[in-house]
Amino acid sequence: MKTEVLIIGAGLTGLLLAYRLKNSGVPVKVLEANYRIGGRILTINSAKNTPIEMGATWFGKHHQRLLQLLEELEIPIFEQFMEGIALFEPLSTAPPQKIQLPTNQQPSYRIQHGTSTIIHKLSSFLDNTELLVNEKVTNIEYEHNKFAIKTERNTYFCDKVVSTLPPRLLANSIEIYPPLPPELTTIVNKTHTWMGESIKFGISYTKPFWKEKKYSGTVFSNVGPITELYDHSNVENDRFALKGFLQNGMSEYSKEERISKVFNQLQKLFGDDALNYLSYEDMVWKNEIYTLFPASEFIFPHQNNGHAYYQQGYLNNSFFIGGTETSPIHGGYMEGAVHSAESIYKRLI
């Protein structure tokens, strides 16, 4: 199977790049190892069709490339609800502090009907010969100015290759011949994977009890297991949820144990109303084999994101490493993913 450009990974960077290339008349193919597309963008429709974000969620007015793309695709956004009282837990031995949120704070935004909307919209421009799931790439071989890309089931041939996988996952899950330069490999293995250590969770409710009590739904805690919490109701305000982050150590517990600890904390914060929930969802991203390859040493958040080595092509300028971690602008965020796609698109064209 032959194409001009083959893209590895059907996350935001990969799908946007494919969309741009196809619109320019360049034959393109996207291979995704997972059964689903989207990468670290994942919206779960929870109880009563309540959208819960397990991955990328918020963005701001300074994320101009993402905002321009959403406008181009005619995808509406809405402002994150941040009105009322926030709670702060400094110590387990002290009651939570109540803080009135200021009305003039810089707003953040969400995509209406879920962040996955942008993934579905971009993928709708590709047919089933251009976007393939369950195709895990195992080998990349470059010879005589051509690539042979081997998956567990097929071999694909192309002129240029773009990997949009998290860099450390690329280096440790795919055999590349000839090998990439050792100095690049060193940086790749010391590049932080955005979302890799995160545990996100969401809880849907029949009513927004927190708003009824003049709470914003916002919580910051040094106690845990919840470290951050926010209102996560939909734009129509007829589906209600709370969504946030758990301490990284909660990955060592079972889901049932995490649920028990979460609701114990929520009951202390909000009272018994917090126990009357419809559903609980969480995502331990370190367990996602198509996202995180474990590091043997500590890597700081955003370490080596946007490194200069990611801004150049390899194998006769025919192999490019993209994705949000490679962006020198807002690396690790959706804005970085968009910037990466647009930058590589310009180099390919």
mmCIF file of C-alpha atoms in Angstrom:
data_model
loop_
_atom_site.group_PDB
_atom_site.id
_atom_site.type_symbol
_atom_site.label_atom_id
_atom_site.label_comp_id
_atom_site.label_asym_id
_atom_site.label_seq_id
_atom_site.Cartn_x
_atom_site.Cartn_y
_atom_site.Cartn_z
ATOM 1 C CA MET A 1 0.000 0.000 0.000
ATOM 2 C CA LYS A 2 1.588 3.251 -1.187
ATOM 3 C CA THR A 3 1.079 6.853 -0.136
ATOM 4 C CA GLU A 4 3.134 10.028 -0.238
ATOM 5 C CA VAL A 5 3.020 10.938 3.470
ATOM 6 C CA LEU A 6 2.367 8.451 6.247
ATOM 7 C CA ILE A 7 1.460 9.779 9.694
ATOM 8 C CA ILE A 8 1.831 7.662 12.823
ATOM 9 C CA GLY A 9 -0.758 8.519 15.458
ATOM 10 C CA ALA A 10 -4.327 9.812 15.141
ATOM 11 C CA GLY A 11 -4.297 12.433 17.860
ATOM 12 C CA LEU A 12 -4.831 16.147 17.310
ATOM 13 C CA THR A 13 -1.474 16.714 15.596
ATOM 14 C CA GLY A 14 -1.774 13.707 13.285
ATOM 15 C CA LEU A 15 -5.354 14.352 12.236
ATOM 16 C CA LEU A 16 -4.835 18.079 11.687
ATOM 17 C CA LEU A 17 -1.735 17.430 9.593
ATOM 18 C CA ALA A 18 -3.623 14.853 7.523
ATOM 19 C CA TYR A 19 -6.507 17.294 7.063
ATOM 20 C CA ARG A 20 -4.132 20.023 5.834
ATOM 21 C CA LEU A 21 -2.229 17.702 3.504
ATOM 22 C CA LYS A 22 -5.361 16.209 1.967
ATOM 23 C CA ASN A 23 -6.772 19.661 1.324
ATOM 24 C CA SER A 24 -3.530 20.436 -0.518
ATOM 25 C CA GLY A 25 -3.883 17.368 -2.712
ATOM 26 C CA VAL A 26 -1.149 15.334 -1.009
ATOM 27 C CA PRO A 27 -1.938 11.602 -0.672
ATOM 28 C CA VAL A 28 -1.872 10.789 3.031
ATOM 29 C CA LYS A 29 -2.431 7.872 5.367
ATOM 30 C CA VAL A 30 -2.772 7.872 9.184
ATOM 31 C CA LEU A 31 -2.008 4.751 11.218
ATOM 32 C CA GLU A 32 -3.316 4.480 14.778
ATOM 33 C CA ALA A 33 -2.261 1.627 17.066
ATOM 34 C CA ASN A 34 -5.246 2.014 19.380
ATOM 35 C CA TYR A 35 -8.822 0.927 18.733
ATOM 36 C CA ARG A 36 -9.892 4.569 19.018
ATOM 37 C CA ILE A 37 -8.631 7.881 17.659
ATOM 38 C CA GLY A 38 -7.904 11.032 19.624
ATOM 39 C CA GLY A 39 -4.846 10.111 21.668
ATOM 40 C CA ARG A 40 -4.949 12.168 24.844
ATOM 41 C CA ILE A 41 -8.230 13.758 23.841
ATOM 42 C CA LEU A 42 -10.981 11.528 25.181
ATOM 43 C CA THR A 43 -14.563 12.515 26.001
ATOM 44 C CA ILE A 44 -16.646 9.876 27.763
ATOM 45 C CA ASN A 45 -20.424 10.084 27.577
ATOM 46 C CA SER A 46 -21.291 9.165 31.131
ATOM 47 C CA ALA A 47 -24.699 8.608 32.757
ATOM 48 C CA LYS A 48 -27.609 10.360 31.017
ATOM 49 C CA ASN A 49 -25.231 11.346 28.181
ATOM 50 C CA THR A 50 -23.151 13.611 30.411
ATOM 51 C CA PRO A 51 -19.835 14.438 28.665
ATOM 52 C CA ILE A 52 -16.806 13.882 30.904
ATOM 53 C CA GLU A 53 -13.300 14.808 29.739
ATOM 54 C CA MET A 54 -10.670 12.230 30.578
ATOM 55 C CA GLY A 55 -7.950 14.118 28.691
ATOM 56 C CA ALA A 56 -7.391 17.574 27.228
ATOM 57 C CA THR A 57 -10.038 19.999 28.462
ATOM 58 C CA TRP A 58 -9.247 23.692 28.900
ATOM 59 C CA PHE A 59 -7.639 26.440 26.851
ATOM 60 C CA GLY A 60 -7.369 30.217 26.981
ATOM 61 C CA LYS A 61 -7.570 33.245 24.735
ATOM 62 C CA HIS A 62 -3.780 33.128 24.333
ATOM 63 C CA HIS A 63 -4.108 29.798 22.512
ATOM 64 C CA GLN A 64 -4.682 31.572 19.229
ATOM 65 C CA ARG A 65 -3.833 28.739 16.821
ATOM 66 C CA LEU A 66 -6.324 26.415 18.505
ATOM 67 C CA LEU A 67 -8.992 29.116 18.549
ATOM 68 C CA GLN A 68 -8.456 29.816 14.845
ATOM 69 C CA LEU A 69 -8.754 26.113 14.055
ATOM 70 C CA LEU A 70 -11.988 25.802 16.047
ATOM 71 C CA GLU A 71 -13.393 28.790 14.174
ATOM 72 C CA GLU A 72 -12.316 27.287 10.836
ATOM 73 C CA LEU A 73 -14.042 24.002 11.698
ATOM 74 C CA GLU A 74 -17.102 25.849 13.060
ATOM 75 C CA ILE A 75 -16.775 24.249 16.485
ATOM 76 C CA PRO A 76 -18.259 26.450 19.246
ATOM 77 C CA ILE A 77 -16.705 26.981 22.665
ATOM 78 C CA PHE A 78 -17.991 28.155 26.039
ATOM 79 C CA GLU A 79 -16.527 29.667 29.181
ATOM 80 C CA GLN A 80 -15.590 27.488 32.134
ATOM 81 C CA PHE A 81 -17.918 28.132 35.096
ATOM 82 C CA MET A 82 -15.905 29.777 37.885
ATOM 83 C CA GLU A 83 -18.445 31.677 39.985
ATOM 84 C CA GLY A 84 -18.974 31.458 43.722
ATOM 85 C CA ILE A 85 -16.943 29.937 46.530
ATOM 86 C CA ALA A 86 -13.819 27.815 46.026
ATOM 87 C CA LEU A 87 -12.500 25.470 48.706
ATOM 88 C CA PHE A 88 -8.877 25.074 49.722
ATOM 89 C CA GLU A 89 -7.626 22.233 51.920
ATOM 90 C CA PRO A 90 -4.179 23.159 53.303
ATOM 91 C CA LEU A 91 -4.032 20.474 56.006
ATOM 92 C CA SER A 92 -5.884 17.308 56.916
ATOM 93 C CA THR A 93 -6.248 18.594 60.478
ATOM 94 C CA ALA A 94 -7.899 21.881 59.485
ATOM 95 C CA PRO A 95 -11.288 22.584 57.903
ATOM 96 C CA PRO A 96 -11.258 23.743 54.266
ATOM 97 C CA GLN A 97 -10.905 27.441 53.668
ATOM 98 C CA LYS A 98 -13.664 29.186 51.727
ATOM 99 C CA ILE A 99 -12.474 31.639 49.102
ATOM 100 C CA GLN A 100 -14.759 33.849 47.019
ATOM 101 C CA LEU A 101 -13.553 33.665 43.437
ATOM 102 C CA PRO A 102 -12.947 37.102 41.849
ATOM 103 C CA THR A 103 -15.234 38.118 39.015
ATOM 104 C CA ASN A 104 -12.448 39.661 36.912
ATOM 105 C CA GLN A 105 -10.213 36.590 36.595
ATOM 106 C CA GLN A 106 -8.919 35.484 33.198
ATOM 107 C CA PRO A 107 -11.451 32.952 31.862
ATOM 108 C CA SER A 108 -10.671 29.522 30.469
ATOM 109 C CA TYR A 109 -12.777 27.769 27.858
ATOM 110 C CA ARG A 110 -14.037 24.341 26.826
ATOM 111 C CA ILE A 111 -15.325 22.915 23.564
ATOM 112 C CA GLN A 112 -19.080 22.520 23.393
ATOM 113 C CA HIS A 113 -20.224 18.880 23.516
ATOM 114 C CA GLY A 114 -16.726 17.697 24.424
ATOM 115 C CA THR A 115 -13.133 18.077 23.310
ATOM 116 C CA SER A 116 -13.477 14.958 21.156
ATOM 117 C CA THR A 117 -15.650 17.065 18.843
ATOM 118 C CA ILE A 118 -12.506 18.421 17.194
ATOM 119 C CA ILE A 119 -11.181 14.883 16.702
ATOM 120 C CA HIS A 120 -14.417 13.661 15.101
ATOM 121 C CA LYS A 121 -14.592 16.720 12.862
ATOM 122 C CA LEU A 122 -11.042 16.332 11.565
ATOM 123 C CA SER A 123 -11.420 12.581 11.053
ATOM 124 C CA SER A 124 -14.620 13.119 9.058
ATOM 125 C CA PHE A 125 -12.491 14.490 6.206
ATOM 126 C CA LEU A 126 -10.583 11.188 5.895
ATOM 127 C CA ASP A 127 -11.952 7.969 4.447
ATOM 128 C CA ASN A 128 -11.327 4.452 5.717
ATOM 129 C CA THR A 129 -8.348 3.995 3.411
ATOM 130 C CA GLU A 130 -6.682 7.122 4.787
ATOM 131 C CA LEU A 131 -7.335 6.596 8.505
ATOM 132 C CA LEU A 132 -6.756 3.136 9.941
ATOM 133 C CA VAL A 133 -7.027 2.048 13.591
ATOM 134 C CA ASN A 134 -5.616 -1.074 15.241
ATOM 135 C CA GLU A 135 -2.474 -0.632 13.142
ATOM 136 C CA LYS A 136 0.491 -0.686 15.519
ATOM 137 C CA VAL A 137 3.697 0.313 13.753
ATOM 138 C CA THR A 138 6.622 -1.924 14.700
ATOM 139 C CA ASN A 139 9.340 -1.032 12.160
ATOM 140 C CA ILE A 140 10.363 1.933 10.036
ATOM 141 C CA GLU A 141 12.922 1.172 7.335
ATOM 142 C CA TYR A 142 14.410 3.820 5.046
ATOM 143 C CA GLU A 143 16.273 2.770 1.908
ATOM 144 C CA HIS A 144 16.775 4.310 -1.538
ATOM 145 C CA ASN A 145 14.782 7.411 -0.542
ATOM 146 C CA LYS A 146 11.700 5.344 0.292
ATOM 147 C CA PHE A 147 10.137 4.125 3.517
ATOM 148 C CA ALA A 148 8.702 0.730 4.349
ATOM 149 C CA ILE A 149 6.447 0.979 7.409
ATOM 150 C CA LYS A 150 5.621 -2.340 9.000
ATOM 151 C CA THR A 151 2.707 -2.918 11.341
ATOM 152 C CA GLU A 152 1.665 -6.134 13.020
ATOM 153 C CA ARG A 153 -0.546 -6.874 9.997
ATOM 154 C CA ASN A 154 0.621 -4.905 6.950
ATOM 155 C CA THR A 155 3.462 -3.112 5.200
ATOM 156 C CA TYR A 156 3.036 0.415 3.857
ATOM 157 C CA PHE A 157 5.318 2.301 1.495
ATOM 158 C CA CYS A 158 5.701 6.077 1.401
ATOM 159 C CA ASP A 159 8.006 8.979 0.611
ATOM 160 C CA LYS A 160 7.831 10.790 3.932
ATOM 161 C CA VAL A 161 6.951 9.806 7.510
ATOM 162 C CA VAL A 162 5.696 11.895 10.424
ATOM 163 C CA SER A 163 5.502 10.426 13.909
ATOM 164 C CA THR A 164 3.110 12.229 16.243
ATOM 165 C CA LEU A 165 3.601 9.768 19.106
ATOM 166 C CA PRO A 166 4.964 11.014 22.434
ATOM 167 C CA PRO A 167 8.705 11.048 21.655
ATOM 168 C CA ARG A 168 9.750 8.530 24.303
ATOM 169 C CA LEU A 169 7.044 6.130 23.135
ATOM 170 C CA LEU A 170 8.317 6.434 19.564
ATOM 171 C CA ALA A 171 11.914 5.695 20.522
ATOM 172 C CA ASN A 172 11.074 2.686 22.664
ATOM 173 C CA SER A 173 8.284 0.991 20.733
ATOM 174 C CA ILE A 174 9.334 1.225 17.067
ATOM 175 C CA GLU A 175 12.522 -0.109 15.447
ATOM 176 C CA ILE A 176 13.937 2.542 13.114
ATOM 177 C CA TYR A 177 16.590 1.801 10.487
ATOM 178 C CA PRO A 178 18.912 3.463 9.935
ATOM 179 C CA PRO A 179 18.882 4.540 13.597
ATOM 180 C CA LEU A 180 18.187 8.126 14.546
ATOM 181 C CA PRO A 181 21.196 10.164 15.741
ATOM 182 C CA PRO A 182 22.273 9.221 19.288
ATOM 183 C CA GLU A 183 22.079 12.833 20.474
ATOM 184 C CA LEU A 184 18.422 12.939 19.392
ATOM 185 C CA THR A 185 17.705 9.615 21.098
ATOM 186 C CA THR A 186 19.162 10.974 24.332
ATOM 187 C CA ILE A 187 16.831 13.990 24.263
ATOM 188 C CA VAL A 188 13.851 11.846 23.281
ATOM 189 C CA ASN A 189 14.330 9.615 26.309
ATOM 190 C CA LYS A 190 14.470 12.653 28.574
ATOM 191 C CA THR A 191 11.364 14.333 27.155
ATOM 192 C CA HIS A 192 8.336 14.621 29.385
ATOM 193 C CA THR A 193 5.095 13.052 28.146
ATOM 194 C CA TRP A 194 2.169 15.378 28.732
ATOM 195 C CA MET A 195 -0.647 13.709 30.707
ATOM 196 C CA GLY A 196 1.537 10.675 31.316
ATOM 197 C CA GLU A 197 1.363 10.732 35.123
ATOM 198 C CA SER A 198 -2.114 12.275 35.376
ATOM 199 C CA ILE A 199 -5.178 10.619 36.851
ATOM 200 C CA LYS A 200 -8.335 12.387 35.767
ATOM 201 C CA PHE A 201 -11.771 11.642 37.138
ATOM 202 C CA GLY A 202 -15.326 12.869 36.681
ATOM 203 C CA ILE A 203 -18.596 12.397 38.544
ATOM 204 C CA SER A 204 -22.027 13.031 37.056
ATOM 205 C CA TYR A 205 -25.024 14.190 39.112
ATOM 206 C CA THR A 206 -28.739 14.753 38.570
ATOM 207 C CA LYS A 207 -28.455 18.304 39.909
ATOM 208 C CA PRO A 208 -25.626 20.800 40.552
ATOM 209 C CA PHE A 209 -25.869 20.806 44.359
ATOM 210 C CA TRP A 210 -22.684 22.872 44.598
ATOM 211 C CA LYS A 211 -24.167 25.743 42.595
ATOM 212 C CA GLU A 212 -27.316 25.646 44.701
ATOM 213 C CA LYS A 213 -25.096 26.279 47.748
ATOM 214 C CA LYS A 214 -23.191 29.113 45.984
ATOM 215 C CA TYR A 215 -20.091 26.960 45.483
ATOM 216 C CA SER A 216 -18.177 27.122 42.209
ATOM 217 C CA GLY A 217 -17.257 23.449 42.361
ATOM 218 C CA THR A 218 -13.591 24.476 42.488
ATOM 219 C CA VAL A 219 -11.349 22.711 45.017
ATOM 220 C CA PHE A 220 -7.603 22.829 45.599
ATOM 221 C CA SER A 221 -6.265 20.360 48.129
ATOM 222 C CA ASN A 222 -2.935 19.496 49.709
ATOM 223 C CA VAL A 223 -4.668 16.585 51.442
ATOM 224 C CA GLY A 224 -5.993 14.439 48.608
ATOM 225 C CA PRO A 225 -6.775 12.139 47.025
ATOM 226 C CA ILE A 226 -8.411 14.948 45.010
ATOM 227 C CA THR A 227 -5.868 17.669 44.253
ATOM 228 C CA GLU A 228 -8.010 19.812 41.930
ATOM 229 C CA LEU A 229 -11.725 19.862 41.178
ATOM 230 C CA TYR A 230 -13.921 21.972 38.868
ATOM 231 C CA ASP A 231 -17.489 22.294 37.711
ATOM 232 C CA HIS A 232 -17.915 20.209 34.578
ATOM 233 C CA SER A 233 -21.530 20.838 33.606
ATOM 234 C CA ASN A 234 -22.341 21.113 29.909
ATOM 235 C CA VAL A 235 -22.994 24.298 27.955
ATOM 236 C CA GLU A 236 -26.783 23.812 28.038
ATOM 237 C CA ASN A 237 -26.563 23.441 31.831
ATOM 238 C CA ASP A 238 -28.799 20.376 31.799
ATOM 239 C CA ARG A 239 -26.058 17.787 32.446
ATOM 240 C CA PHE A 240 -24.114 18.229 35.652
ATOM 241 C CA ALA A 241 -20.717 16.969 36.714
ATOM 242 C CA LEU A 242 -17.575 17.628 38.719
ATOM 243 C CA LYS A 243 -14.194 16.827 37.206
ATOM 244 C CA GLY A 244 -10.627 16.974 38.421
ATOM 245 C CA PHE A 245 -7.303 15.332 39.202
ATOM 246 C CA LEU A 246 -6.204 12.730 41.719
ATOM 247 C CA GLN A 247 -2.825 12.352 43.393
ATOM 248 C CA ASN A 248 -0.441 10.297 41.247
ATOM 249 C CA GLY A 249 -0.146 7.676 43.975
ATOM 250 C CA MET A 250 -3.797 6.755 43.531
ATOM 251 C CA SER A 251 -2.729 4.678 40.514
ATOM 252 C CA GLU A 252 -1.570 2.028 42.990
ATOM 253 C CA TYR A 253 -5.130 1.516 44.239
ATOM 254 C CA SER A 254 -7.999 -0.308 42.565
ATOM 255 C CA LYS A 255 -10.790 1.727 41.017
ATOM 256 C CA GLU A 256 -13.110 0.696 43.862
ATOM 257 C CA GLU A 257 -10.562 1.955 46.398
ATOM 258 C CA ARG A 258 -10.174 5.237 44.523
ATOM 259 C CA ILE A 259 -13.949 5.697 44.502
ATOM 260 C CA SER A 260 -14.128 5.131 48.260
ATOM 261 C CA LYS A 261 -11.367 7.646 48.983
ATOM 262 C CA VAL A 262 -12.760 10.253 46.568
ATOM 263 C CA PHE A 263 -16.248 10.233 48.062
ATOM 264 C CA ASN A 264 -14.886 10.280 51.582
ATOM 265 C CA GLN A 265 -13.132 13.540 50.714
ATOM 266 C CA LEU A 266 -16.104 14.970 48.825
ATOM 267 C CA GLN A 267 -18.422 14.260 51.737
ATOM 268 C CA LYS A 268 -16.118 16.232 54.023
ATOM 269 C CA LEU A 269 -16.033 19.114 51.541
ATOM 270 C CA PHE A 270 -19.656 19.301 50.393
ATOM 271 C CA GLY A 271 -21.706 17.116 52.717
ATOM 272 C CA ASP A 272 -23.953 14.163 51.918
ATOM 273 C CA ASP A 273 -25.200 15.702 48.651
ATOM 274 C CA ALA A 274 -21.903 14.659 47.069
ATOM 275 C CA LEU A 275 -22.780 10.997 47.660
ATOM 276 C CA ASN A 276 -25.916 11.087 45.495
ATOM 277 C CA TYR A 277 -24.112 10.607 42.180
ATOM 278 C CA LEU A 278 -25.015 8.954 38.903
ATOM 279 C CA SER A 279 -21.632 7.672 37.779
ATOM 280 C CA TYR A 280 -17.917 7.855 38.455
ATOM 281 C CA GLU A 281 -15.301 7.732 35.674
ATOM 282 C CA ASP A 282 -11.531 7.918 35.844
ATOM 283 C CA MET A 283 -8.503 7.478 33.636
ATOM 284 C CA VAL A 284 -5.052 6.454 34.870
ATOM 285 C CA TRP A 285 -2.964 7.660 31.969
ATOM 286 C CA LYS A 286 0.218 5.841 33.033
ATOM 287 C CA ASN A 287 -1.595 2.591 32.235
ATOM 288 C CA GLU A 288 -2.262 3.631 28.630
ATOM 289 C CA ILE A 289 0.363 1.723 26.656
ATOM 290 C CA TYR A 290 -0.145 3.892 23.565
ATOM 291 C CA THR A 291 0.575 7.055 25.564
ATOM 292 C CA LEU A 292 3.318 6.488 28.114
ATOM 293 C CA PHE A 293 6.541 4.546 28.004
ATOM 294 C CA PRO A 294 7.857 4.444 31.589
ATOM 295 C CA ALA A 295 11.029 6.409 32.301
ATOM 296 C CA SER A 296 13.912 4.980 34.304
ATOM 297 C CA GLU A 297 14.618 8.382 35.846
ATOM 298 C CA PHE A 298 12.560 11.352 36.986
ATOM 299 C CA ILE A 299 11.600 13.727 34.188
ATOM 300 C CA PHE A 300 10.367 17.194 35.092
ATOM 301 C CA PRO A 301 7.022 18.380 33.690
ATOM 302 C CA HIS A 302 7.576 19.797 30.186
ATOM 303 C CA GLN A 303 11.257 18.803 30.247
ATOM 304 C CA ASN A 304 12.703 19.071 26.715
ATOM 305 C CA ASN A 305 9.289 19.956 25.256
ATOM 306 C CA GLY A 306 9.966 21.961 22.101
ATOM 307 C CA HIS A 307 13.674 21.031 21.976
ATOM 308 C CA ALA A 308 15.599 22.246 18.927
ATOM 309 C CA TYR A 309 16.195 18.658 17.784
ATOM 310 C CA TYR A 310 12.447 18.313 17.167
ATOM 311 C CA GLN A 311 12.433 21.270 14.784
ATOM 312 C CA GLN A 312 14.406 19.519 12.038
ATOM 313 C CA GLY A 313 13.897 16.616 9.693
ATOM 314 C CA TYR A 314 15.846 13.344 9.686
ATOM 315 C CA LEU A 315 16.714 10.631 7.156
ATOM 316 C CA ASN A 316 17.341 13.083 4.296
ATOM 317 C CA ASN A 317 14.699 15.450 5.630
ATOM 318 C CA SER A 318 12.007 12.818 5.095
ATOM 319 C CA PHE A 319 11.259 11.819 8.708
ATOM 320 C CA PHE A 320 9.715 14.279 11.148
ATOM 321 C CA ILE A 321 8.878 14.029 14.840
ATOM 322 C CA GLY A 322 5.712 15.918 15.762
ATOM 323 C CA GLY A 323 3.166 16.089 18.546
ATOM 324 C CA THR A 324 2.525 18.501 21.372
ATOM 325 C CA GLU A 325 5.772 17.655 23.212
ATOM 326 C CA THR A 326 7.792 18.802 20.191
ATOM 327 C CA SER A 327 6.259 22.264 19.961
ATOM 328 C CA PRO A 328 8.403 25.214 21.113
ATOM 329 C CA ILE A 329 5.160 27.100 21.727
ATOM 330 C CA HIS A 330 2.810 25.819 24.468
ATOM 331 C CA GLY A 331 4.408 22.380 24.394
ATOM 332 C CA GLY A 332 2.243 19.823 26.191
ATOM 333 C CA TYR A 333 -1.082 21.503 25.415
ATOM 334 C CA MET A 334 -3.604 21.409 22.580
ATOM 335 C CA GLU A 335 -2.135 24.677 21.315
ATOM 336 C CA GLY A 336 1.229 22.944 21.037
ATOM 337 C CA ALA A 337 -0.324 20.047 19.124
ATOM 338 C CA VAL A 338 -1.841 22.475 16.614
ATOM 339 C CA HIS A 339 1.414 24.394 16.260
ATOM 340 C CA SER A 340 3.304 21.162 15.605
ATOM 341 C CA ALA A 341 0.905 20.105 12.855
ATOM 342 C CA GLU A 342 1.011 23.507 11.153
ATOM 343 C CA SER A 343 4.817 23.690 11.363
ATOM 344 C CA ILE A 344 5.386 20.242 9.848
ATOM 345 C CA TYR A 345 2.757 20.910 7.188
ATOM 346 C CA LYS A 346 4.713 23.963 6.029
ATOM 347 C CA ARG A 347 7.936 21.955 5.867
ATOM 348 C CA LEU A 348 6.298 19.164 3.870
ATOM 349 C CA ILE A 349 4.611 21.508 1.432
#
